[in-house]
C-alpha cells in the first residue's frame, strides 16, 4: 500500500541523510516514521479484508474554515462512512475518566477520541457542502500489537490490534457488497482532497547539505558495485542505478520544491558520485525533458491514456 509521506516527513528523511538534525528533530522524525508505518499496516489489513464491501481513501486531507484536517482512512459503504485514526504507539497508556495517561509517567496525553470526533464533525460539514447526508462513524485503532491501553471500557470506539480481525469480520456481516454509487461518492470526496503546504522547521541551503548518495536503510554512503549497481558499505543492501536516481530526484524535490530538476543540479546533489552520462540515461528513460541545452530540465511523464 503506497501512502504518500507529507512534505515535512520527506524533507526530514532527506535532511537526516544530508545534514545534521537536532536530537529533538530526530525524535520527531521517528514519530513520523512510526505513524506512517502504522497507517500503511492498517491500510493493508483493511483493504485485504474489506475490498468487496466498501471503497477506501487513505490519507485524506481537507481544509475547512482555514484549518487543515487529516483522516488516515475513509471507508465508504453503501449506507455509511467509517473514518479511522491510526495510532502506532509503543509506550503503554491508561484510560481513566475519559482521559488518556502515560502508564509510566502518569502524564496526561492528548485524547485521540476528541481528535477523531472533532475531525468527524468537520468531515460531516464538508460532505454537507456537496449535499451528502450519509451517516459517519469514527474509530481509533491502535495498530501496534505490543501496545496496551489499560482500563478501556467496552463502549468506547477504540479498537486494539487483537480485536481488529473480529471487528472487520463483523463489518463484513453488517454490510452488503459495495454498489456502483459508492464509487461516484468516492470520486466526489477525492476532489475535495486539499492540504496546506508545510515545511520542516530546519534551516538549510544547497551549499550547507552533505552531498552524496545514501542508503535508505541506515543513511550510509553507497558505493558503486558494477555498471548500474550500488551497495551500502555498512548494511550491504544492493540498489539498482535507476532506483538511486529516483530517490535522488525525490529528495531534491522535497528539499527544494520550487527548483527545477536539472542534470547539473542532480550531479552536484549526488556529490558527483553518479556521472552526467548515467544520470542522463535514467532521466531520459523515466522522465520528460523540457527545453534544450543549458535550459533543459526534467518533469514526471504524463500517464498514458489508453482509452
mmCIF file of C-alpha atoms in Angstrom:
data_model
loop_
_atom_site.group_PDB
_atom_site.id
_atom_site.type_symbol
_atom_site.label_atom_id
_atom_site.label_comp_id
_atom_site.label_asym_id
_atom_site.label_seq_id
_atom_site.Cartn_x
_atom_site.Cartn_y
_atom_site.Cartn_z
ATOM 1 C CA UNK A 1 0.000 0.000 0.000
ATOM 2 C CA UNK A 2 1.509 3.302 -1.123
ATOM 3 C CA UNK A 3 0.583 6.104 1.257
ATOM 4 C CA UNK A 4 2.376 9.323 0.454
ATOM 5 C CA UNK A 5 4.512 10.860 3.177
ATOM 6 C CA UNK A 6 3.904 14.528 3.966
ATOM 7 C CA UNK A 7 6.348 17.116 2.649
ATOM 8 C CA UNK A 8 7.718 17.704 6.160
ATOM 9 C CA UNK A 9 8.276 13.953 6.558
ATOM 10 C CA UNK A 10 10.091 13.661 3.228
ATOM 11 C CA UNK A 11 12.222 16.712 3.970
ATOM 12 C CA UNK A 12 13.351 15.371 7.330
ATOM 13 C CA UNK A 13 14.207 11.977 5.822
ATOM 14 C CA UNK A 14 16.333 13.696 3.167
ATOM 15 C CA UNK A 15 17.949 16.015 5.724
ATOM 16 C CA UNK A 16 18.867 13.200 8.079
ATOM 17 C CA UNK A 17 20.977 11.706 5.296
ATOM 18 C CA UNK A 18 22.446 15.033 4.179
ATOM 19 C CA UNK A 19 22.525 17.279 7.224
ATOM 20 C CA UNK A 20 22.746 17.433 10.958
ATOM 21 C CA UNK A 21 19.359 17.222 12.650
ATOM 22 C CA UNK A 22 18.959 18.030 16.316
ATOM 23 C CA UNK A 23 18.153 15.261 18.789
ATOM 24 C CA UNK A 24 14.638 16.696 19.153
ATOM 25 C CA UNK A 25 14.075 16.707 15.389
ATOM 26 C CA UNK A 26 15.373 13.153 15.024
ATOM 27 C CA UNK A 27 12.870 12.028 17.659
ATOM 28 C CA UNK A 28 10.120 13.859 15.771
ATOM 29 C CA UNK A 29 11.166 12.047 12.587
ATOM 30 C CA UNK A 30 10.964 8.725 14.443
ATOM 31 C CA UNK A 31 7.369 9.540 15.417
ATOM 32 C CA UNK A 32 6.536 10.421 11.807
ATOM 33 C CA UNK A 33 8.043 7.115 10.664
ATOM 34 C CA UNK A 34 6.053 5.190 13.264
ATOM 35 C CA UNK A 35 2.853 6.959 12.312
ATOM 36 C CA UNK A 36 3.342 6.326 8.604
ATOM 37 C CA UNK A 37 4.204 2.653 9.183
ATOM 38 C CA UNK A 38 1.031 2.284 11.254
ATOM 39 C CA UNK A 39 -1.143 3.849 8.560
ATOM 40 C CA UNK A 40 0.329 1.561 5.893
ATOM 41 C CA UNK A 41 -0.092 -1.518 8.095
ATOM 42 C CA UNK A 42 -3.751 -0.761 8.809
ATOM 43 C CA UNK A 43 -4.469 0.087 5.168
ATOM 44 C CA UNK A 44 -3.055 -3.245 4.002
ATOM 45 C CA UNK A 45 -5.062 -5.219 6.558
ATOM 46 C CA UNK A 46 -8.283 -3.300 5.997
ATOM 47 C CA UNK A 47 -8.171 -3.374 2.197
ATOM 48 C CA UNK A 48 -7.339 -7.084 2.063
ATOM 49 C CA UNK A 49 -10.491 -7.906 4.041
ATOM 50 C CA UNK A 50 -12.968 -5.197 3.059
ATOM 51 C CA UNK A 51 -12.254 -4.609 -0.627
ATOM 52 C CA UNK A 52 -15.629 -6.024 -1.764
ATOM 53 C CA UNK A 53 -17.683 -4.154 0.810
ATOM 54 C CA UNK A 54 -16.510 -0.545 0.580
ATOM 55 C CA UNK A 55 -14.377 1.988 -1.235
ATOM 56 C CA UNK A 56 -11.439 3.403 0.701
ATOM 57 C CA UNK A 57 -9.441 6.628 0.675
ATOM 58 C CA UNK A 58 -6.220 6.627 2.663
ATOM 59 C CA UNK A 59 -4.582 9.794 3.998
ATOM 60 C CA UNK A 60 -7.415 12.155 3.093
ATOM 61 C CA UNK A 61 -6.733 15.830 3.820
ATOM 62 C CA UNK A 62 -9.169 18.709 3.600
ATOM 63 C CA UNK A 63 -9.302 22.374 4.520
ATOM 64 C CA UNK A 64 -12.338 23.838 6.257
ATOM 65 C CA UNK A 65 -12.549 27.337 7.738
ATOM 66 C CA UNK A 66 -8.843 27.809 7.056
ATOM 67 C CA UNK A 67 -7.842 24.748 9.090
ATOM 68 C CA UNK A 68 -6.455 21.506 7.679
ATOM 69 C CA UNK A 69 -7.769 18.128 8.837
ATOM 70 C CA UNK A 70 -6.390 14.717 8.070
ATOM 71 C CA UNK A 71 -8.117 11.320 8.119
ATOM 72 C CA UNK A 72 -5.948 8.219 7.992
ATOM 73 C CA UNK A 73 -8.608 6.040 6.353
ATOM 74 C CA UNK A 74 -12.060 6.840 4.968
ATOM 75 C CA UNK A 75 -14.183 3.738 4.276
ATOM 76 C CA UNK A 76 -17.308 4.407 2.190
ATOM 77 C CA UNK A 77 -20.037 1.769 2.491
ATOM 78 C CA UNK A 78 -23.410 1.696 0.761
ATOM 79 C CA UNK A 79 -25.184 3.410 3.637
ATOM 80 C CA UNK A 80 -22.479 4.816 5.915
ATOM 81 C CA UNK A 81 -18.935 6.174 6.101
ATOM 82 C CA UNK A 82 -16.386 4.988 8.659
ATOM 83 C CA UNK A 83 -13.315 7.056 9.432
ATOM 84 C CA UNK A 84 -10.259 5.721 11.255
ATOM 85 C CA UNK A 85 -7.496 7.400 13.245
ATOM 86 C CA UNK A 86 -4.498 5.057 13.412
ATOM 87 C CA UNK A 87 -2.138 5.093 16.382
ATOM 88 C CA UNK A 88 1.155 3.205 16.354
ATOM 89 C CA UNK A 89 2.198 3.925 19.946
ATOM 90 C CA UNK A 90 4.917 1.870 21.580
ATOM 91 C CA UNK A 91 4.542 3.029 25.180
ATOM 92 C CA UNK A 92 1.549 1.754 27.141
ATOM 93 C CA UNK A 93 -1.236 4.045 28.329
ATOM 94 C CA UNK A 94 -4.075 4.122 30.852
ATOM 95 C CA UNK A 95 -7.646 5.243 30.171
ATOM 96 C CA UNK A 96 -9.305 6.909 33.168
ATOM 97 C CA UNK A 97 -12.474 9.038 33.388
ATOM 98 C CA UNK A 98 -12.436 9.788 29.655
ATOM 99 C CA UNK A 99 -8.768 10.804 29.550
ATOM 100 C CA UNK A 100 -5.537 9.126 28.465
ATOM 101 C CA UNK A 101 -2.375 8.915 30.570
ATOM 102 C CA UNK A 102 1.114 7.534 30.144
ATOM 103 C CA UNK A 103 1.370 4.256 32.050
ATOM 104 C CA UNK A 104 4.954 5.046 33.017
ATOM 105 C CA UNK A 105 4.907 8.795 33.811
ATOM 106 C CA UNK A 106 1.159 9.213 34.585
ATOM 107 C CA UNK A 107 1.232 12.364 32.432
ATOM 108 C CA UNK A 108 -1.999 13.146 30.565
ATOM 109 C CA UNK A 109 -1.895 12.606 26.808
ATOM 110 C CA UNK A 110 -3.933 14.360 24.138
ATOM 111 C CA UNK A 111 -7.126 12.373 23.604
ATOM 112 C CA UNK A 112 -7.379 10.676 20.183
ATOM 113 C CA UNK A 113 -11.134 10.368 20.774
ATOM 114 C CA UNK A 114 -11.520 14.144 20.965
ATOM 115 C CA UNK A 115 -9.334 14.410 17.880
ATOM 116 C CA UNK A 116 -11.315 11.941 15.761
ATOM 117 C CA UNK A 117 -14.697 13.271 16.955
ATOM 118 C CA UNK A 118 -13.729 16.812 16.012
ATOM 119 C CA UNK A 119 -12.464 15.608 12.624
ATOM 120 C CA UNK A 120 -15.701 13.645 12.067
ATOM 121 C CA UNK A 121 -17.775 16.793 12.707
ATOM 122 C CA UNK A 122 -15.691 18.800 10.248
ATOM 123 C CA UNK A 123 -15.832 15.993 7.693
ATOM 124 C CA UNK A 124 -19.616 15.951 8.042
ATOM 125 C CA UNK A 125 -19.670 19.676 7.282
ATOM 126 C CA UNK A 126 -17.507 19.023 4.233
ATOM 127 C CA UNK A 127 -19.964 16.408 2.954
ATOM 128 C CA UNK A 128 -22.855 18.806 3.520
ATOM 129 C CA UNK A 129 -21.140 21.159 1.076
ATOM 130 C CA UNK A 130 -21.651 18.551 -1.682
ATOM 131 C CA UNK A 131 -25.199 17.720 -0.487
ATOM 132 C CA UNK A 132 -24.271 14.398 1.119
ATOM 133 C CA UNK A 133 -26.008 13.411 4.370
ATOM 134 C CA UNK A 134 -24.596 9.926 4.841
ATOM 135 C CA UNK A 135 -24.013 8.815 8.482
ATOM 136 C CA UNK A 136 -20.399 8.971 9.719
ATOM 137 C CA UNK A 137 -18.916 6.704 12.392
ATOM 138 C CA UNK A 138 -15.406 7.173 13.761
ATOM 139 C CA UNK A 139 -12.887 4.810 15.390
ATOM 140 C CA UNK A 140 -9.418 4.952 16.883
ATOM 141 C CA UNK A 141 -7.254 1.930 16.037
ATOM 142 C CA UNK A 142 -4.114 1.003 17.979
ATOM 143 C CA UNK A 143 -2.189 -0.945 15.389
ATOM 144 C CA UNK A 144 0.879 -1.909 17.428
ATOM 145 C CA UNK A 145 0.297 -5.474 18.620
ATOM 146 C CA UNK A 146 2.522 -4.928 21.700
ATOM 147 C CA UNK A 147 0.761 -1.779 22.888
ATOM 148 C CA UNK A 148 -1.560 -1.949 25.901
ATOM 149 C CA UNK A 149 -4.300 0.516 26.841
ATOM 150 C CA UNK A 150 -5.426 -0.301 30.363
ATOM 151 C CA UNK A 151 -8.943 0.199 31.823
ATOM 152 C CA UNK A 152 -10.551 0.585 28.425
ATOM 153 C CA UNK A 153 -14.388 0.446 28.687
ATOM 154 C CA UNK A 154 -16.231 -1.540 26.022
ATOM 155 C CA UNK A 155 -18.422 1.384 24.948
ATOM 156 C CA UNK A 156 -15.570 3.499 23.533
ATOM 157 C CA UNK A 157 -14.970 3.354 19.738
ATOM 158 C CA UNK A 158 -11.426 2.106 20.222
ATOM 159 C CA UNK A 159 -10.036 -0.999 18.514
ATOM 160 C CA UNK A 160 -6.921 -2.757 19.760
ATOM 161 C CA UNK A 161 -4.812 -4.837 17.381
ATOM 162 C CA UNK A 162 -6.050 -8.060 18.983
ATOM 163 C CA UNK A 163 -9.646 -7.002 18.230
ATOM 164 C CA UNK A 164 -9.091 -5.904 14.635
ATOM 165 C CA UNK A 165 -9.777 -9.228 12.935
ATOM 166 C CA UNK A 166 -13.115 -9.707 14.715
ATOM 167 C CA UNK A 167 -14.049 -6.071 14.091
ATOM 168 C CA UNK A 168 -13.502 -6.442 10.346
ATOM 169 C CA UNK A 169 -15.423 -9.718 10.198
ATOM 170 C CA UNK A 170 -18.331 -8.045 11.993
ATOM 171 C CA UNK A 171 -18.198 -5.218 9.459
ATOM 172 C CA UNK A 172 -18.471 -7.716 6.620
ATOM 173 C CA UNK A 173 -21.526 -9.276 8.241
ATOM 174 C CA UNK A 174 -23.180 -5.887 8.746
ATOM 175 C CA UNK A 175 -22.759 -4.640 5.178
ATOM 176 C CA UNK A 176 -23.640 -5.836 1.702
ATOM 177 C CA UNK A 177 -21.359 -5.852 -1.317
ATOM 178 C CA UNK A 178 -20.452 -2.362 -2.448
ATOM 179 C CA UNK A 179 -22.718 -0.797 -5.099
ATOM 180 C CA UNK A 180 -21.732 1.436 -8.061
ATOM 181 C CA UNK A 181 -22.966 4.671 -6.468
ATOM 182 C CA UNK A 182 -20.233 4.380 -3.825
ATOM 183 C CA UNK A 183 -17.511 4.842 -6.434
ATOM 184 C CA UNK A 184 -19.187 8.069 -7.552
ATOM 185 C CA UNK A 185 -19.274 9.331 -3.965
ATOM 186 C CA UNK A 186 -15.613 8.387 -3.547
ATOM 187 C CA UNK A 187 -14.744 10.424 -6.653
ATOM 188 C CA UNK A 188 -16.634 13.410 -5.239
ATOM 189 C CA UNK A 189 -14.766 13.190 -1.955
ATOM 190 C CA UNK A 190 -11.361 12.769 -3.627
ATOM 191 C CA UNK A 191 -11.958 16.020 -5.491
ATOM 192 C CA UNK A 192 -12.199 17.723 -2.088
ATOM 193 C CA UNK A 193 -8.737 16.489 -1.072
ATOM 194 C CA UNK A 194 -6.608 19.519 -0.230
ATOM 195 C CA UNK A 195 -3.781 20.452 2.087
ATOM 196 C CA UNK A 196 -1.799 23.423 3.322
ATOM 197 C CA UNK A 197 1.877 23.145 2.246
ATOM 198 C CA UNK A 198 4.060 22.914 5.350
ATOM 199 C CA UNK A 199 7.827 22.900 5.542
ATOM 200 C CA UNK A 200 10.104 21.477 8.210
ATOM 201 C CA UNK A 201 11.488 23.857 10.820
ATOM 202 C CA UNK A 202 15.127 23.321 9.846
ATOM 203 C CA UNK A 203 17.348 25.933 8.195
ATOM 204 C CA UNK A 204 19.382 24.657 5.265
ATOM 205 C CA UNK A 205 20.740 25.673 1.879
ATOM 206 C CA UNK A 206 22.009 23.644 -1.043
ATOM 207 C CA UNK A 207 25.553 24.575 -0.078
ATOM 208 C CA UNK A 208 25.119 23.516 3.567
ATOM 209 C CA UNK A 209 23.965 19.968 2.788
ATOM 210 C CA UNK A 210 26.195 16.919 2.637
ATOM 211 C CA UNK A 211 26.242 15.774 -0.968
ATOM 212 C CA UNK A 212 26.214 12.120 -1.988
ATOM 213 C CA UNK A 213 24.060 9.036 -2.496
ATOM 214 C CA UNK A 214 22.862 7.268 0.605
ATOM 215 C CA UNK A 215 21.335 4.009 1.806
ATOM 216 C CA UNK A 216 17.636 4.262 2.579
ATOM 217 C CA UNK A 217 18.024 1.838 5.496
ATOM 218 C CA UNK A 218 20.769 3.401 7.556
ATOM 219 C CA UNK A 219 21.866 6.572 5.755
ATOM 220 C CA UNK A 220 25.366 5.290 4.964
ATOM 221 C CA UNK A 221 27.004 6.260 1.686
ATOM 222 C CA UNK A 222 26.553 3.980 -1.301
ATOM 223 C CA UNK A 223 29.483 2.541 -3.219
ATOM 224 C CA UNK A 224 29.480 1.688 -6.925
ATOM 225 C CA UNK A 225 29.276 -2.090 -7.422
ATOM 226 C CA UNK A 226 29.188 -2.577 -11.151
ATOM 227 C CA UNK A 227 27.995 -0.557 -14.103
ATOM 228 C CA UNK A 228 24.460 0.016 -12.841
ATOM 229 C CA UNK A 229 24.523 -1.158 -9.232
ATOM 230 C CA UNK A 230 25.415 0.320 -5.848
ATOM 231 C CA UNK A 231 25.908 -1.216 -2.427
ATOM 232 C CA UNK A 232 25.695 0.152 1.096
ATOM 233 C CA UNK A 233 29.118 -0.089 2.700
ATOM 234 C CA UNK A 234 27.508 -0.634 6.101
ATOM 235 C CA UNK A 235 24.484 -2.944 5.762
ATOM 236 C CA UNK A 236 25.279 -4.479 2.367
ATOM 237 C CA UNK A 237 21.966 -3.577 0.703
ATOM 238 C CA UNK A 238 22.125 -3.521 -3.107
ATOM 239 C CA UNK A 239 20.491 -0.793 -5.197
ATOM 240 C CA UNK A 240 19.838 -0.551 -8.908
ATOM 241 C CA UNK A 241 21.142 2.625 -10.511
ATOM 242 C CA UNK A 242 17.701 3.790 -11.580
ATOM 243 C CA UNK A 243 16.370 3.460 -8.022
ATOM 244 C CA UNK A 244 19.259 5.529 -6.674
ATOM 245 C CA UNK A 245 18.473 8.254 -9.222
ATOM 246 C CA UNK A 246 14.742 8.073 -8.439
ATOM 247 C CA UNK A 247 15.479 8.669 -4.749
ATOM 248 C CA UNK A 248 17.926 11.430 -5.590
ATOM 249 C CA UNK A 249 15.203 13.194 -7.576
ATOM 250 C CA UNK A 250 12.612 12.745 -4.822
ATOM 251 C CA UNK A 251 14.963 14.050 -2.119
ATOM 252 C CA UNK A 252 15.866 17.072 -4.223
ATOM 253 C CA UNK A 253 12.177 17.781 -4.866
ATOM 254 C CA UNK A 254 11.361 17.523 -1.174
ATOM 255 C CA UNK A 255 14.166 19.841 -0.099
ATOM 256 C CA UNK A 256 13.830 22.320 -2.965
ATOM 257 C CA UNK A 257 10.206 22.088 -4.147
ATOM 258 C CA UNK A 258 10.438 25.316 -6.160
ATOM 259 C CA UNK A 259 13.618 24.345 -8.020
ATOM 260 C CA UNK A 260 13.727 22.661 -11.420
ATOM 261 C CA UNK A 261 15.315 19.230 -11.792
ATOM 262 C CA UNK A 262 18.373 19.751 -13.993
ATOM 263 C CA UNK A 263 21.219 17.441 -14.878
ATOM 264 C CA UNK A 264 23.883 19.654 -13.306
ATOM 265 C CA UNK A 265 21.958 20.126 -10.041
ATOM 266 C CA UNK A 266 21.473 16.387 -9.632
ATOM 267 C CA UNK A 267 25.144 15.783 -10.442
ATOM 268 C CA UNK A 268 26.187 18.205 -7.684
ATOM 269 C CA UNK A 269 23.492 16.843 -5.333
ATOM 270 C CA UNK A 270 24.877 13.324 -5.770
ATOM 271 C CA UNK A 271 28.288 14.522 -4.638
ATOM 272 C CA UNK A 272 29.444 13.863 -8.204
ATOM 273 C CA UNK A 273 29.117 10.149 -7.440
ATOM 274 C CA UNK A 274 26.925 9.477 -10.489
ATOM 275 C CA UNK A 275 28.232 10.682 -13.837
ATOM 276 C CA UNK A 276 26.348 13.014 -16.147
ATOM 277 C CA UNK A 277 26.030 10.137 -18.604
ATOM 278 C CA UNK A 278 24.449 7.739 -16.087
ATOM 279 C CA UNK A 279 22.118 10.407 -14.710
ATOM 280 C CA UNK A 280 21.010 11.423 -18.183
ATOM 281 C CA UNK A 281 20.399 7.814 -19.177
ATOM 282 C CA UNK A 282 17.903 7.318 -16.316
ATOM 283 C CA UNK A 283 16.326 10.765 -16.627
ATOM 284 C CA UNK A 284 15.721 10.385 -20.354
ATOM 285 C CA UNK A 285 14.189 6.934 -19.849
ATOM 286 C CA UNK A 286 11.823 7.710 -16.978
ATOM 287 C CA UNK A 287 11.189 11.471 -17.025
ATOM 288 C CA UNK A 288 10.078 14.066 -19.546
ATOM 289 C CA UNK A 289 12.713 16.507 -20.761
ATOM 290 C CA UNK A 290 11.610 20.117 -21.163
ATOM 291 C CA UNK A 291 13.741 22.583 -23.107
ATOM 292 C CA UNK A 292 17.166 22.157 -24.653
ATOM 293 C CA UNK A 293 20.802 22.592 -23.724
ATOM 294 C CA UNK A 294 21.527 24.560 -20.550
ATOM 295 C CA UNK A 295 17.886 25.459 -20.033
ATOM 296 C CA UNK A 296 16.689 21.846 -20.071
ATOM 297 C CA UNK A 297 15.029 20.338 -17.008
ATOM 298 C CA UNK A 298 13.032 17.207 -16.187
ATOM 299 C CA UNK A 299 9.452 16.597 -15.032
ATOM 300 C CA UNK A 300 7.347 13.483 -14.461
ATOM 301 C CA UNK A 301 5.978 11.882 -17.584
ATOM 302 C CA UNK A 302 2.263 12.290 -18.134
ATOM 303 C CA UNK A 303 0.412 8.982 -17.712
ATOM 304 C CA UNK A 304 -0.749 7.446 -20.970
ATOM 305 C CA UNK A 305 -4.486 7.266 -21.611
ATOM 306 C CA UNK A 306 -5.231 4.077 -23.486
ATOM 307 C CA UNK A 307 -8.952 4.850 -23.878
#
